[in-house]
Amino acid sequence: MTGTLYGVGVGPGASDLMTVRAVEIIKSAPVIAYHCARHGRSTARAIAAPYLSPEQIEEELRYPVTVETTDHPGGYDGALADFYEAVAERLAVHLTAGRDVAVLCEGDPSLYGSYQHLHVRLKDRFAAIVVPGISSVAAAAAASGVPLVQHDEVLTVLPGTLPDDQLADHLAGTDAAAILKLGRTFTKVRGALHEAGLLERAIYVEKAGRDEQRVAALAGVDPESVPYMSLALVPGIGVREKPKAGLTVIGLGPGDPGWLTPEVATVLAEATDLVGYRPYLERIPKRPNQERHATGNTVEAERAAHALDLAAAGKRVVVVSSGDPGVFAMASAVCEVVAADPGRWADVEVRVLPGVTAAQAVASRVGAPLGHDYCVISLSDRLKPWEVIVDRLTKAADADLVIALYNPASRSRRTQLVEVRDLLVERRGPQTAVIVGRAVGRHDEAVSVTTLGELDVDAVDMSTMLIIGSSTTEVHERQGQPLVFTPRTYGEPKPKSRRRREIRTPAPEAAPVD
């Protein structure tokens, strides 16, 4: 009589997470087989070790390759195919002699388990039985403490080794996901999660079910710390009503994907239609069954009316702004259009979701220059007279407010900033601190600290934000970088000596900022 081949799932890592049946088979099987890399260590064997005895025959199944390259004529796949053929014949010797063989498998043997390669090669010659185990997905979900899927949500299990575009496509079409085999694929997986709008929901789990397990928000995990046997979870969002038709105005933040709020990411993923300035729409990953309506930068009222018409027709519409939608952006345009014709869109629900402003982003790069009272002024005179801008700047300067300047210059508007600089030098003095932030949060970010007297207006464009300090704003050098802050306590104004300190070299002109 021949022996029986058992594929035994030993669970995610802790010996007490093995099933009773798995323990019984491991204790009684004459032959114990387990896979390992070239170093000879086997996690599966370590899990089962409390139940092994010296009388048992152990078969170490050492992979010829894991992640390294090979000179095998069939490449990586050919080397592993030959390996599994050879291993199957080794185990067949025991089975033919009537000895049962238990092949240990981490997690569950049928979920990306190496045992399956032996099962398909031997099942027609010998009795082959799979003993299920607690999978890494189940253990990771338990470790995270968050329900993975509920009711009729769809769970998709993916290997991290898939190409980028396939990962993003699968993620965009599911309610919840588990992505296995991270390690060297971690950066790619994180990018796919971001593209699918799921990064903020993603949870990283390592060594689930063991004493040393690690659970963290995936967005903040260092790629260099990620082992191969770790995974990413994207939990479903539970039972809720189907999103209603309506219009939501959102802010993408200044540019860094990490500054997108989870609330905004959810609304973007649920939208049927996106409306906005073309460069801003290009920052959003494309999703199936989602229409885009791109327009130029000077048609705010028309854009708002078109978005409202779409929402009135039953669409879930998102109007996209950069930064915060309520700061020189589309929220006010939508509100103005709605108020101008109250009856036309009376049934359309309009919401505004906040975003990180350009002023906040630039300020954060150097410390806390907005730590006390400040004002925000746009230098664009397209929608308000220049005389009004000058009057407001004069009063803000006299009030000793920190001033954040949006839209300081464009290709056609080059002289106004010179006038502003001269006005502020007269009111504040040439030594007043100035933070120059360009394309903050994007790949070509450049930030420097200078003074009003040394401000190079020729280097300023529509992607630049300027923060002009008050009389109390301080500039210090710390760890080779400038530290700028405006104290929360307000004493007697006093002049301070400041010098220009470059952080990054300004880059070429980019798309304008709302």
Steps between C-alpha positions, in 0.01 A plus 500: 500500500632842405520796734287813499625845407376776731527870427478640852424865561685602816345847518658845503769454763390415852494129585170535685333629183532158337190283467455187712505287186825657381665421834379139492635438151833670575545287813419172322657541156823298456637760258494879544588716199543877494623766258780742578731744326874450465559610858323180615256668739133404467223701661255215444726255685552749783122525546459121511814436708315441833327199346797331324688200634856372440364179345349682205682526168542863392525601135639850451376637168751776429407736216771541232401869462278745687538862381845476339574435133591159355694370203252215450412476126132528589556800722339542843185304409704219344722468805201470732320254270803268507519544877137396554540199271803383696332559837187314391711196414680519835167494683366229267768264634355533852140475380575187293656342809174559689617797706262795540656837417389828660612803300494804726365818351475846657147634514269299280644256240254607231570876525825556307650203686800313358333171590262530205790438257558164664129422526440526124804281429412222745121495544443257213747246643429525874224608735545875552314693769509873573468605864396866499662752729438856615616712207722805525206707376276385786778547756583848370134603510478382860821684590375824346183492710298630204228298319640404161171455315137520601172387344527508120840669469749342260846397622782473245821316588799606289869415481720807524706366211234602246591783258413852618211557260336165582524566873340843462223364277409219742507737797281759330226241447472343844356585842785351704836342423788299640836533323755231582874464445608857559874523568663646189159571346395732784569830324313383190204380709484830688494686167216281371301558820546874459395487135185310598419752774541238774830594665342671800298185581792260454642315802844338510534171694818306563539168686129483583413270788850503648631680805701736278212586264493853363191694391524852358345744254659394171555856378757561775700175473867519399548282188843390625341335805255277313565122484366271227247330727296809580178621350272798442133510591240739367191446717155555358300794624208302636128532450388843389258666270584533134665840441245760403506721193630848568798729466806503723779757470831357619862607543785273394751683715810665355636191323632233734265197481551447873318828567176376343248446781329159537162675469596650164650169379171321573292760316734487199471121487118518508456777242344440162629830358803718570498866397800730519801675358688253281836490693312426823300216347823347373613459862212258566536128404261396226223260598262292292151643437603850609461796262738797500401851394818709463488876444734798489599705804289812440148358463405442863133599465445285191677208666283533811176516298599194295577304820167600653314391186671159516402462867141602420495216243573245775880490486741490794714797399830611649635845418877488540719779637861509607581579862182582690189558284392794715824697457505683164346192341179338378290488818417871483431476124250218554329683787480820295341322203248320723402823674457685171223262385342348815228305323707334228697263726279508810501119530877455458690427822826698509784414737849643548784284636816668626854442381851599607566857382810616316571740787497217753723285281762770439500602866554141612822472299680759711330484840205712612500845337117503526516445877330832576242720326532496123303586187476346154493724192498414129698731272293399198307803371289298258197503732569809716658841430870546567422806712305278741794260528744782577265647761463165677875434493567843647257442785632146564856634512402777741315247717826299525334181373693216340387507136460192279497606133323275248538539122791744538593514130424345162653511153309816415488656848859584596501858632251477786727294725771764470249759621395272786860438606574874502182573698583239763864608525374852576253376762696207650865556414740313266603246766148355530503121455352352182434131432493413130326168437464363151315181394496381863396135520601428140811346347649840412443657842729791593493697825729781614513760774609853411411863586288764332814685403650194330181353348558401136167579335616353168505151657133520606215353295141373546624181666669707769363608835663774707470536876604842628592504867383748763730708719509212752574217255832337585751317282751260654733240358459146630678191370611693194146609408301816577238484773238773459220570745276779624469477881151465642581761765497852359740749656660822385586479125874501444720473190689176443801416289418244235692362209390294203527126551432269202337163556449393141568651164184635333383291208337601165149642485213255552119509492332784693352444845139574588 
